Amino acid sequence: MDDCDVADIELNPGTKDPLVLYLQVENRSTNIWKVGGGDNQRSRVRNKYTPVHPKMVPYLRDIHFDGVARLTGIHIDWSLATALVERWRPETHTFHLPTGECTITLQDLSILLGMRVDGCAITGSTEFKGGCTKIVQDMFGKAPSKQSGDLNGGRLKLSWLSKTFPKLPDDADRDEVIRHTHAFMLQMISGVLFIDHQGSQLHCMFIPLIRNLERSSKLSWGSGVLAFLYRELCKACKIGVEEIVGCVLLVVFC
């Protein structure tokens, strides 16, 4: 290196061939290369969930959510998540690392979390006859009052679920166990699997998907989660985005 003229070395943060990786100018790595690194990206993470009682485990296992239940206490390495986002390429949906390319696959969802990756697609309507209050009432036998503000614009606050369904009593009957299981699943869906920037609200469109546990067990939750994670990674790798959505799953898989 003593005989090497640094000025003669061509340094380029992007790819040598822009035909495939053509979005380098929009990638976060370009901004870091020009102005330097900034603070780690972060996301709002929910820490309070309905406790999993042993009576709930068989239902969660049947729906392939027992692996997801273990994510409630995971430690998130924000530096690792930020570094991975900077290496993500939306053109190929892969991480471009010095050692090669890698990505998150359906097999990862199946093996690491035990989620179903085949079956019916996660789809449905966002408009409900009688409104969101009715579907919450039908699901849990109770619903937030209009004055409380816990249900607004088609979104239900997760704090309402935590308050309404605290620790399951040991002598709970089957109906009560299923209600607590429903509450926990909704908290997992909106707090881990399909988390938004707020991390504190649930869109009511998910409620009909889990109301019938047998039907819910046939849905391809894994494929839906992976598609959501890909989409959010493509958003987060762009210049100017300050928050990571789905960072819990990102750190788990990588």
Steps between C-alpha positions, in 0.01 A plus 500: 500500500796734549566494124134547409366843411159529665398763247519238226252271675143540377261479792132450428228430758270353241508220243738483207216402267189719544285295262355291783560711810377822345358662817834581662432874492191443720665255738597599854857388439550785251403761757727338760788496252458872423416655838594227749302268720221619724310361796372145495157446355243404758143381518240515770487159665218383721610336825169421671300200381231274641697227686496158333329252732568126452134456403556734203799308361303220321294760312808701405672181384205402281514841330882487472541806725688330783834596345392860464408507869869466588580836339340710774821521703758519223781756527538717190846602383425834335850531352465161333155586365628833362799334332277239337261765368793683339593177320149428375437538127138542388589404143580142599348474852834382635769622738821576310785413735878484441474120501208486255124529495248361747135552574213391725296215360176316566711215634631735770142581603415132513808373686581789734146600595297196398260714299293353221625602154238323291124511506255783441619856447452763770243724339165657574298819519571807709132597507267323742124494535420668828848650528805397700318525831277211398780266397687572825179436694437175312855383562541581869147555629592861583632804318656837591264787561501788255608738776812299585670558166629142496330434167533766236509501121505123468792463742487344845754594766704202616493643852126424509574133433764494776265659752197297401682166488768491770640173633273203434363341819590137559133403527399672176255314276555428131326816375715719722817323387408560136432870566841542661656310211330733254623803694856368504495419128383851414777649711753279320360593160513874556792513744743262324386357166329795329620783721451860389693813596284553807524145628203559729194447283336213316310532175165327539540325163700228681221408740284298255811305396545346844143480626471141379814329631461201268482728196786710632721191522462453123620851409850556365613742770864444414472619141306809607757587764789458254331719237440768764862484618632530144281803436607676818869426438467656154358812664756514779804473271412828330662829596303699756319211672577508871306204637514127438172313487516127560842527665423218746465248218799648319732436795352154565564375149840659448 
